[in-house]
PDB file of C-alpha atoms and ligand atoms in Angstrom:
ATOM      1  CA  MET A   1      92.918  90.697  78.168  1.00  0.00           C
ATOM      2  CA  THR A   2      93.853  93.988  79.967  1.00  0.00           C
ATOM      3  CA  ASP A   3      96.148  96.435  78.814  1.00  0.00           C
ATOM      4  CA  SER A   4      97.698  97.698  81.685  1.00  0.00           C
ATOM      5  CA  HIS A   5      99.455 100.441  80.150  1.00  0.00           C
ATOM      6  CA  CYS A   6      98.948 102.453  76.864  1.00  0.00           C
ATOM      7  CA  HIS A   7      98.893 106.343  75.807  1.00  0.00           C
ATOM      8  CA  LEU A   8      95.264 106.367  73.549  1.00  0.00           C
ATOM      9  CA  ASP A   9      95.364 110.095  74.697  1.00  0.00           C
ATOM     10  CA  SER A  10      98.660 110.279  72.009  1.00  0.00           C
ATOM     11  CA  PRO A  11      98.090 113.078  69.052  1.00  0.00           C
ATOM     12  CA  GLN A  12      98.826 109.512  66.920  1.00  0.00           C
ATOM     13  CA  PHE A  13      95.646 108.527  67.618  1.00  0.00           C
ATOM     14  CA  ASP A  14      93.552 111.419  67.147  1.00  0.00           C
ATOM     15  CA  ALA A  15      92.050 110.378  63.840  1.00  0.00           C
ATOM     16  CA  ASP A  16      90.816 106.904  64.421  1.00  0.00           C
ATOM     17  CA  ARG A  17      90.840 106.766  68.182  1.00  0.00           C
ATOM     18  CA  ASP A  18      87.254 105.056  68.158  1.00  0.00           C
ATOM     19  CA  ALA A  19      88.189 103.045  65.572  1.00  0.00           C
ATOM     20  CA  VAL A  20      91.313 101.968  67.930  1.00  0.00           C
ATOM     21  CA  ILE A  21      89.327 101.241  70.585  1.00  0.00           C
ATOM     22  CA  GLU A  22      86.789  99.175  68.533  1.00  0.00           C
ATOM     23  CA  ARG A  23      89.914  96.749  67.639  1.00  0.00           C
ATOM     24  CA  ALA A  24      90.755  96.495  70.937  1.00  0.00           C
ATOM     25  CA  LEU A  25      87.281  95.256  72.021  1.00  0.00           C
ATOM     26  CA  ALA A  26      86.811  93.079  69.044  1.00  0.00           C
ATOM     27  CA  ALA A  27      90.562  91.118  69.931  1.00  0.00           C
ATOM     28  CA  GLY A  28      89.235  90.860  73.654  1.00  0.00           C
ATOM     29  CA  VAL A  29      91.014  93.392  75.055  1.00  0.00           C
ATOM     30  CA  ASP A  30      88.466  94.561  77.381  1.00  0.00           C
ATOM     31  CA  THR A  31      90.257  96.380  79.978  1.00  0.00           C
ATOM     32  CA  MET A  32      93.187  99.540  79.313  1.00  0.00           C
ATOM     33  CA  VAL A  33      95.213 101.890  81.745  1.00  0.00           C
ATOM     34  CA  ALA A  34      95.304 105.000  80.337  1.00  0.00           C
ATOM     35  CA  ILE A  35      98.542 106.310  81.383  1.00  0.00           C
ATOM     36  CA  GLY A  36      97.902 109.835  82.305  1.00  0.00           C
ATOM     37  CA  THR A  37     101.182 111.508  82.205  1.00  0.00           C
ATOM     38  CA  GLY A  38     100.488 113.054  79.029  1.00  0.00           C
ATOM     39  CA  ASP A  39     102.330 115.979  77.882  1.00  0.00           C
ATOM     40  CA  GLY A  40     102.959 116.908  82.055  1.00  0.00           C
ATOM     41  CA  PRO A  41     102.111 119.805  84.511  1.00  0.00           C
ATOM     42  CA  PRO A  42     100.055 121.522  84.306  1.00  0.00           C
ATOM     43  CA  ASP A  43      97.974 119.178  82.394  1.00  0.00           C
ATOM     44  CA  LEU A  44      97.155 116.124  84.885  1.00  0.00           C
ATOM     45  CA  GLU A  45      94.297 114.688  83.303  1.00  0.00           C
ATOM     46  CA  ALA A  46      95.124 113.040  80.057  1.00  0.00           C
ATOM     47  CA  GLY A  47      94.099 109.699  81.206  1.00  0.00           C
ATOM     48  CA  ILE A  48      91.196 110.644  83.360  1.00  0.00           C
ATOM     49  CA  ARG A  49      89.588 112.276  80.357  1.00  0.00           C
ATOM     50  CA  LEU A  50      89.881 108.766  78.455  1.00  0.00           C
ATOM     51  CA  ALA A  51      88.518 106.592  81.334  1.00  0.00           C
ATOM     52  CA  GLU A  52      85.687 109.885  81.795  1.00  0.00           C
ATOM     53  CA  LYS A  53      84.423 109.070  78.256  1.00  0.00           C
ATOM     54  CA  TYR A  54      85.206 105.257  77.559  1.00  0.00           C
ATOM     55  CA  PRO A  55      83.766 102.361  80.163  1.00  0.00           C
ATOM     56  CA  ALA A  56      86.849 100.282  78.938  1.00  0.00           C
ATOM     57  CA  PHE A  57      89.580 102.563  80.325  1.00  0.00           C
ATOM     58  CA  TYR A  58      90.913 103.292  83.923  1.00  0.00           C
ATOM     59  CA  ALA A  59      93.549 105.851  84.246  1.00  0.00           C
ATOM     60  CA  THR A  60      96.875 106.867  86.234  1.00  0.00           C
ATOM     61  CA  VAL A  61      97.876 110.108  87.450  1.00  0.00           C
ATOM     62  CA  GLY A  62     101.240 111.117  87.241  1.00  0.00           C
ATOM     63  CA  VAL A  63     104.483 113.051  86.387  1.00  0.00           C
ATOM     64  CA  HIS A  64     106.833 111.221  83.904  1.00  0.00           C
ATOM     65  CA  PRO A  65     110.368 111.754  85.025  1.00  0.00           C
ATOM     66  CA  HIS A  66     111.268 113.941  81.837  1.00  0.00           C
ATOM     67  CA  ASP A  67     108.624 116.399  83.289  1.00  0.00           C
ATOM     68  CA  ALA A  68     109.606 116.067  86.155  1.00  0.00           C
ATOM     69  CA  ALA A  69     111.304 119.899  85.925  1.00  0.00           C
ATOM     70  CA  LYS A  70     107.631 121.123  85.262  1.00  0.00           C
ATOM     71  CA  ALA A  71     106.557 119.656  88.467  1.00  0.00           C
ATOM     72  CA  ASN A  72     105.783 122.151  91.790  1.00  0.00           C
ATOM     73  CA  SER A  73     103.836 122.346  94.614  1.00  0.00           C
ATOM     74  CA  GLU A  74     100.764 122.785  92.812  1.00  0.00           C
ATOM     75  CA  THR A  75     100.935 119.704  90.513  1.00  0.00           C
ATOM     76  CA  PHE A  76     101.218 117.903  93.854  1.00  0.00           C
ATOM     77  CA  LYS A  77      98.158 119.073  95.240  1.00  0.00           C
ATOM     78  CA  THR A  78      95.827 118.646  91.769  1.00  0.00           C
ATOM     79  CA  LEU A  79      97.643 115.016  91.847  1.00  0.00           C
ATOM     80  CA  GLU A  80      96.542 114.257  95.621  1.00  0.00           C
ATOM     81  CA  ALA A  81      93.028 115.382  94.474  1.00  0.00           C
ATOM     82  CA  LEU A  82      92.724 113.525  91.036  1.00  0.00           C
ATOM     83  CA  LEU A  83      93.843 110.330  93.111  1.00  0.00           C
ATOM     84  CA  LYS A  84      90.333 110.079  94.530  1.00  0.00           C
ATOM     85  CA  HIS A  85      88.930 109.934  91.501  1.00  0.00           C
ATOM     86  CA  PRO A  86      87.099 106.697  91.276  1.00  0.00           C
ATOM     87  CA  LYS A  87      88.697 106.066  88.075  1.00  0.00           C
ATOM     88  CA  VAL A  88      92.181 106.442  89.089  1.00  0.00           C
ATOM     89  CA  VAL A  89      94.101 102.964  89.885  1.00  0.00           C
ATOM     90  CA  ALA A  90      97.605 103.932  90.111  1.00  0.00           C
ATOM     91  CA  ILE A  91     100.044 107.056  90.313  1.00  0.00           C
ATOM     92  CA  GLY A  92     102.246 106.856  86.952  1.00  0.00           C
ATOM     93  CA  GLU A  93     104.290 106.705  85.418  1.00  0.00           C
ATOM     94  CA  ILE A  94     107.118 107.722  87.827  1.00  0.00           C
ATOM     95  CA  GLY A  95     110.603 107.348  87.657  1.00  0.00           C
ATOM     96  CA  LEU A  96     113.754 107.901  86.938  1.00  0.00           C
ATOM     97  CA  ASP A  97     115.011 108.109  82.977  1.00  0.00           C
ATOM     98  CA  TYR A  98     118.978 108.957  82.285  1.00  0.00           C
ATOM     99  CA  HIS A  99     118.787 107.806  78.729  1.00  0.00           C
ATOM    100  CA  TYR A 100     116.952 111.241  77.687  1.00  0.00           C
ATOM    101  CA  ASP A 101     118.000 113.418  80.922  1.00  0.00           C
ATOM    102  CA  PHE A 102     114.976 115.880  79.988  1.00  0.00           C
ATOM    103  CA  SER A 103     114.781 116.748  83.202  1.00  0.00           C
ATOM    104  CA  PRO A 104     118.024 116.948  85.580  1.00  0.00           C
ATOM    105  CA  ARG A 105     118.668 113.508  87.654  1.00  0.00           C
ATOM    106  CA  ASP A 106     118.073 115.351  91.298  1.00  0.00           C
ATOM    107  CA  THR A 107     114.901 117.191  89.969  1.00  0.00           C
ATOM    108  CA  GLN A 108     114.062 113.835  88.523  1.00  0.00           C
ATOM    109  CA  LYS A 109     114.873 112.371  92.017  1.00  0.00           C
ATOM    110  CA  ALA A 110     112.776 114.548  94.305  1.00  0.00           C
ATOM    111  CA  VAL A 111     109.772 114.296  92.014  1.00  0.00           C
ATOM    112  CA  PHE A 112     109.827 110.477  92.176  1.00  0.00           C
ATOM    113  CA  ILE A 113     110.219 110.272  95.834  1.00  0.00           C
ATOM    114  CA  GLU A 114     107.032 112.853  96.662  1.00  0.00           C
ATOM    115  CA  GLN A 115     105.025 110.493  93.960  1.00  0.00           C
ATOM    116  CA  MET A 116     105.849 107.727  96.156  1.00  0.00           C
ATOM    117  CA  ARG A 117     104.601 109.406  99.397  1.00  0.00           C
ATOM    118  CA  LEU A 118     101.538 110.640  97.642  1.00  0.00           C
ATOM    119  CA  ALA A 119     100.575 107.097  96.539  1.00  0.00           C
ATOM    120  CA  ALA A 120     101.743 106.061 100.156  1.00  0.00           C
ATOM    121  CA  ASP A 121      98.883 108.161 101.338  1.00  0.00           C
ATOM    122  CA  ALA A 122      96.054 107.379  98.748  1.00  0.00           C
ATOM    123  CA  LYS A 123      97.180 103.706  99.345  1.00  0.00           C
ATOM    124  CA  LYS A 124      97.832 102.976  95.497  1.00  0.00           C
ATOM    125  CA  PRO A 125     100.141 101.331  93.538  1.00  0.00           C
ATOM    126  CA  ILE A 126     102.687 102.489  91.517  1.00  0.00           C
ATOM    127  CA  VAL A 127     103.917 102.339  88.015  1.00  0.00           C
ATOM    128  CA  ILE A 128     107.500 102.898  87.230  1.00  0.00           C
ATOM    129  CA  HIS A 129     109.569 104.176  84.054  1.00  0.00           C
ATOM    130  CA  THR A 130     113.061 103.570  84.585  1.00  0.00           C
ATOM    131  CA  ARG A 131     115.467 103.282  81.601  1.00  0.00           C
ATOM    132  CA  GLU A 132     119.769 103.865  82.594  1.00  0.00           C
ATOM    133  CA  ALA A 133     118.744 104.132  85.740  1.00  0.00           C
ATOM    134  CA  TRP A 134     118.004 100.982  87.440  1.00  0.00           C
ATOM    135  CA  ASP A 135     120.446 101.270  90.683  1.00  0.00           C
ATOM    136  CA  ASP A 136     119.092 104.366  91.318  1.00  0.00           C
ATOM    137  CA  THR A 137     115.492 103.249  90.774  1.00  0.00           C
ATOM    138  CA  ILE A 138     115.679 100.413  92.858  1.00  0.00           C
ATOM    139  CA  ASP A 139     117.719 102.484  95.763  1.00  0.00           C
ATOM    140  CA  LEU A 140     115.113 105.034  96.113  1.00  0.00           C
ATOM    141  CA  LEU A 141     112.403 102.167  96.248  1.00  0.00           C
ATOM    142  CA  ARG A 142     113.840 100.580  98.701  1.00  0.00           C
ATOM    143  CA  THR A 143     114.454 103.402 100.873  1.00  0.00           C
ATOM    144  CA  HIS A 144     111.118 105.234 100.091  1.00  0.00           C
ATOM    145  CA  TRP A 145     108.384 102.681  99.063  1.00  0.00           C
ATOM    146  CA  ARG A 146     106.508  99.541 101.098  1.00  0.00           C
ATOM    147  CA  GLY A 147     103.532  98.552  98.973  1.00  0.00           C
ATOM    148  CA  GLY A 148     102.741  96.995  95.578  1.00  0.00           C
ATOM    149  CA  GLY A 149     103.505  98.168  91.890  1.00  0.00           C
ATOM    150  CA  ILE A 150     104.463  97.722  88.152  1.00  0.00           C
ATOM    151  CA  MET A 151     107.764  97.620  86.528  1.00  0.00           C
ATOM    152  CA  HIS A 152     106.336  99.075  83.281  1.00  0.00           C
ATOM    153  CA  CYS A 153     107.546  97.440  80.020  1.00  0.00           C
ATOM    154  CA  PHE A 154     110.072  95.449  82.016  1.00  0.00           C
ATOM    155  CA  SER A 155     113.545  95.194  80.313  1.00  0.00           C
ATOM    156  CA  GLY A 156     115.815  94.110  82.448  1.00  0.00           C
ATOM    157  CA  GLY A 157     117.109  90.032  82.895  1.00  0.00           C
ATOM    158  CA  PRO A 158     116.418  87.789  85.127  1.00  0.00           C
ATOM    159  CA  GLY A 159     118.758  89.519  87.915  1.00  0.00           C
ATOM    160  CA  GLU A 160     116.980  92.901  87.692  1.00  0.00           C
ATOM    161  CA  ALA A 161     113.556  90.955  88.113  1.00  0.00           C
ATOM    162  CA  ARG A 162     114.442  89.171  91.137  1.00  0.00           C
ATOM    163  CA  GLN A 163     115.553  92.439  92.545  1.00  0.00           C
ATOM    164  CA  ALA A 164     111.985  93.939  91.382  1.00  0.00           C
ATOM    165  CA  LEU A 165     110.037  91.061  92.732  1.00  0.00           C
ATOM    166  CA  ASP A 166     111.537  91.068  95.906  1.00  0.00           C
ATOM    167  CA  LEU A 167     110.497  94.574  96.668  1.00  0.00           C
ATOM    168  CA  GLY A 168     107.015  93.102  95.905  1.00  0.00           C
ATOM    169  CA  PHE A 169     106.670  94.371  92.363  1.00  0.00           C
ATOM    170  CA  HIS A 170     104.570  92.841  89.119  1.00  0.00           C
ATOM    171  CA  LEU A 171     106.311  92.803  85.919  1.00  0.00           C
ATOM    172  CA  SER A 172     104.433  93.911  82.733  1.00  0.00           C
ATOM    173  CA  PHE A 173     106.240  92.766  79.708  1.00  0.00           C
ATOM    174  CA  GLY A 174     105.413  94.524  76.273  1.00  0.00           C
ATOM    175  CA  GLY A 175     106.436  94.429  72.607  1.00  0.00           C
ATOM    176  CA  ILE A 176     110.119  93.898  73.351  1.00  0.00           C
ATOM    177  CA  VAL A 177     110.094  90.680  74.733  1.00  0.00           C
ATOM    178  CA  THR A 178     108.658  89.453  71.024  1.00  0.00           C
ATOM    179  CA  PHE A 179     111.807  90.922  69.513  1.00  0.00           C
ATOM    180  CA  PRO A 180     114.232  88.096  68.547  1.00  0.00           C
ATOM    181  CA  LYS A 181     117.757  89.891  70.479  1.00  0.00           C
ATOM    182  CA  ALA A 182     115.432  90.079  73.554  1.00  0.00           C
ATOM    183  CA  LEU A 183     116.887  87.254  75.010  1.00  0.00           C
ATOM    184  CA  ASN A 184     117.840  88.639  78.449  1.00  0.00           C
ATOM    185  CA  ILE A 185     114.186  90.230  79.099  1.00  0.00           C
ATOM    186  CA  GLN A 186     112.342  86.585  77.598  1.00  0.00           C
ATOM    187  CA  GLU A 187     114.619  84.940  80.431  1.00  0.00           C
ATOM    188  CA  ALA A 188     113.101  87.402  82.902  1.00  0.00           C
ATOM    189  CA  ALA A 189     109.727  86.517  81.385  1.00  0.00           C
ATOM    190  CA  LYS A 190     110.205  82.424  81.793  1.00  0.00           C
ATOM    191  CA  ILE A 191     110.643  82.949  86.003  1.00  0.00           C
ATOM    192  CA  THR A 192     108.238  85.980  86.753  1.00  0.00           C
ATOM    193  CA  PRO A 193     105.532  83.800  89.021  1.00  0.00           C
ATOM    194  CA  ALA A 194     102.568  83.831  87.218  1.00  0.00           C
ATOM    195  CA  ASP A 195     100.928  85.863  90.082  1.00  0.00           C
ATOM    196  CA  ARG A 196     103.324  88.478  89.278  1.00  0.00           C
ATOM    197  CA  LEU A 197     102.698  88.573  85.720  1.00  0.00           C
ATOM    198  CA  LEU A 198     101.030  91.645  83.561  1.00  0.00           C
ATOM    199  CA  ILE A 199     101.067  92.609  79.998  1.00  0.00           C
ATOM    200  CA  GLU A 200     100.444  95.616  78.049  1.00  0.00           C
ATOM    201  CA  THR A 201     101.359  97.717  74.927  1.00  0.00           C
ATOM    202  CA  ASP A 202     102.231 101.483  75.838  1.00  0.00           C
ATOM    203  CA  ALA A 203     100.920 101.970  72.593  1.00  0.00           C
ATOM    204  CA  PRO A 204     101.713 104.122  70.446  1.00  0.00           C
ATOM    205  CA  TYR A 205     104.991 102.718  71.331  1.00  0.00           C
ATOM    206  CA  LEU A 206     107.089  99.686  71.198  1.00  0.00           C
ATOM    207  CA  ALA A 207     104.774  97.264  68.933  1.00  0.00           C
ATOM    208  CA  PRO A 208     105.380  93.662  69.132  1.00  0.00           C
ATOM    209  CA  VAL A 209     106.723  91.225  66.208  1.00  0.00           C
ATOM    210  CA  PRO A 210     105.176  90.932  63.526  1.00  0.00           C
ATOM    211  CA  LYS A 211     103.902  94.764  63.987  1.00  0.00           C
ATOM    212  CA  ARG A 212     107.310  95.856  64.978  1.00  0.00           C
ATOM    213  CA  GLY A 213     108.202  99.634  63.387  1.00  0.00           C
ATOM    214  CA  LYS A 214     104.507 100.360  63.206  1.00  0.00           C
ATOM    215  CA  ARG A 215     102.150 102.501  65.556  1.00  0.00           C
ATOM    216  CA  ASN A 216     100.993 100.067  68.411  1.00  0.00           C
ATOM    217  CA  GLU A 217      97.401  99.858  69.473  1.00  0.00           C
ATOM    218  CA  PRO A 218      95.964  97.594  72.265  1.00  0.00           C
ATOM    219  CA  ALA A 219      94.644  94.993  69.629  1.00  0.00           C
ATOM    220  CA  TYR A 220      98.204  94.151  69.083  1.00  0.00           C
ATOM    221  CA  MET A 221      98.647  92.921  72.671  1.00  0.00           C
ATOM    222  CA  ILE A 222      97.596  89.385  71.340  1.00  0.00           C
ATOM    223  CA  GLU A 223     101.178  88.617  69.646  1.00  0.00           C
ATOM    224  CA  THR A 224     102.694  89.409  73.143  1.00  0.00           C
ATOM    225  CA  ALA A 225     100.513  87.337  74.821  1.00  0.00           C
ATOM    226  CA  ARG A 226     101.495  84.669  72.411  1.00  0.00           C
ATOM    227  CA  LYS A 227     104.855  85.511  72.855  1.00  0.00           C
ATOM    228  CA  LEU A 228     104.979  84.908  76.686  1.00  0.00           C
ATOM    229  CA  ALA A 229     102.369  81.759  76.642  1.00  0.00           C
ATOM    230  CA  ALA A 230     105.511  80.139  74.163  1.00  0.00           C
ATOM    231  CA  LEU A 231     108.349  81.376  76.258  1.00  0.00           C
ATOM    232  CA  ARG A 232     106.193  80.325  79.531  1.00  0.00           C
ATOM    233  CA  GLY A 233     104.542  76.636  78.154  1.00  0.00           C
ATOM    234  CA  GLU A 234     101.454  78.209  78.637  1.00  0.00           C
ATOM    235  CA  THR A 235      98.053  78.414  76.786  1.00  0.00           C
ATOM    236  CA  GLU A 236      97.117  82.221  75.366  1.00  0.00           C
ATOM    237  CA  GLU A 237      94.028  82.468  77.437  1.00  0.00           C
ATOM    238  CA  ALA A 238      95.804  81.432  80.501  1.00  0.00           C
ATOM    239  CA  ILE A 239      98.073  84.626  79.838  1.00  0.00           C
ATOM    240  CA  ALA A 240      95.137  86.607  79.539  1.00  0.00           C
ATOM    241  CA  GLN A 241      93.241  85.128  82.651  1.00  0.00           C
ATOM    242  CA  THR A 242      96.333  85.471  84.478  1.00  0.00           C
ATOM    243  CA  THR A 243      97.429  88.629  83.645  1.00  0.00           C
ATOM    244  CA  ALA A 244      93.759  90.010  83.693  1.00  0.00           C
ATOM    245  CA  SER A 245      93.232  88.916  87.444  1.00  0.00           C
ATOM    246  CA  ASN A 246      96.687  89.998  88.927  1.00  0.00           C
ATOM    247  CA  PHE A 247      95.422  93.649  87.315  1.00  0.00           C
ATOM    248  CA  ARG A 248      92.606  93.130  89.200  1.00  0.00           C
ATOM    249  CA  ARG A 249      93.861  92.440  92.460  1.00  0.00           C
ATOM    250  CA  LEU A 250      96.820  94.891  92.334  1.00  0.00           C
ATOM    251  CA  CYS A 251      94.598  98.180  91.461  1.00  0.00           C
ATOM    252  CA  LEU A 252      91.072  97.215  91.581  1.00  0.00           C
ATOM    253  CA  GLY A 253      91.021  95.048  94.639  1.00  0.00           C
TER     254      GLY A 253
HETATM  255 ZN1   ZN B 301     107.320 104.135  79.843  1.00  0.00          ZN
HETATM  256 ZN1   ZN B 302     104.326 104.712  78.713  1.00  0.00          ZN
END
């Protein structure tokens, strides 16, 4: 299995990171993508540090919308250089977050657009974070983006899923799809074509049922795979294989 989105650089793993990775490998999660947004600029190498230390990891680089106000021209120059790192597979997570509004919305938009330009130049996919900002996110993608990408922790319904799929995106489902009340997301998971499906943990956040509320880790991804399999009438093995090969085609191809 491939965990297409996790934050194992988080201080929540400082005490037992090696053990967490051992458990992931033992559970069959042989590939993990370390999202590199960390605490934001000027440090842009949170994911790369993991990818350089652990063979199972690839990395992204990028500025999270929360940190958009910390970005400047130096940040973009550094990102451009880091995108050439052999284990960097995408730019992300980038996008818009109007739930917290940690950075002004105009700044979030400008930094999102600039990073789409960098990704296009580097011919890399983008990993989208969008929260309470769906319409603006889709508008900016329609205007500024041609190419593939990942809607991380997809939490819309079938309508939003179709919009993202029409733009060529993959939908990555995380622990939320296992929550009993997440009926809308579950419907979206049912209609996602097999060749656009991805799976992730977003660890340490959003652990799937029955680990809900605990610190999440990649080994728990089997619960999400099990739920997707049940929803789609497929086996867990099929979900694991499909999502791993989709990741390879999108990010390593
Ligand atoms: Zn996110
Ligand atoms: Zn994330």
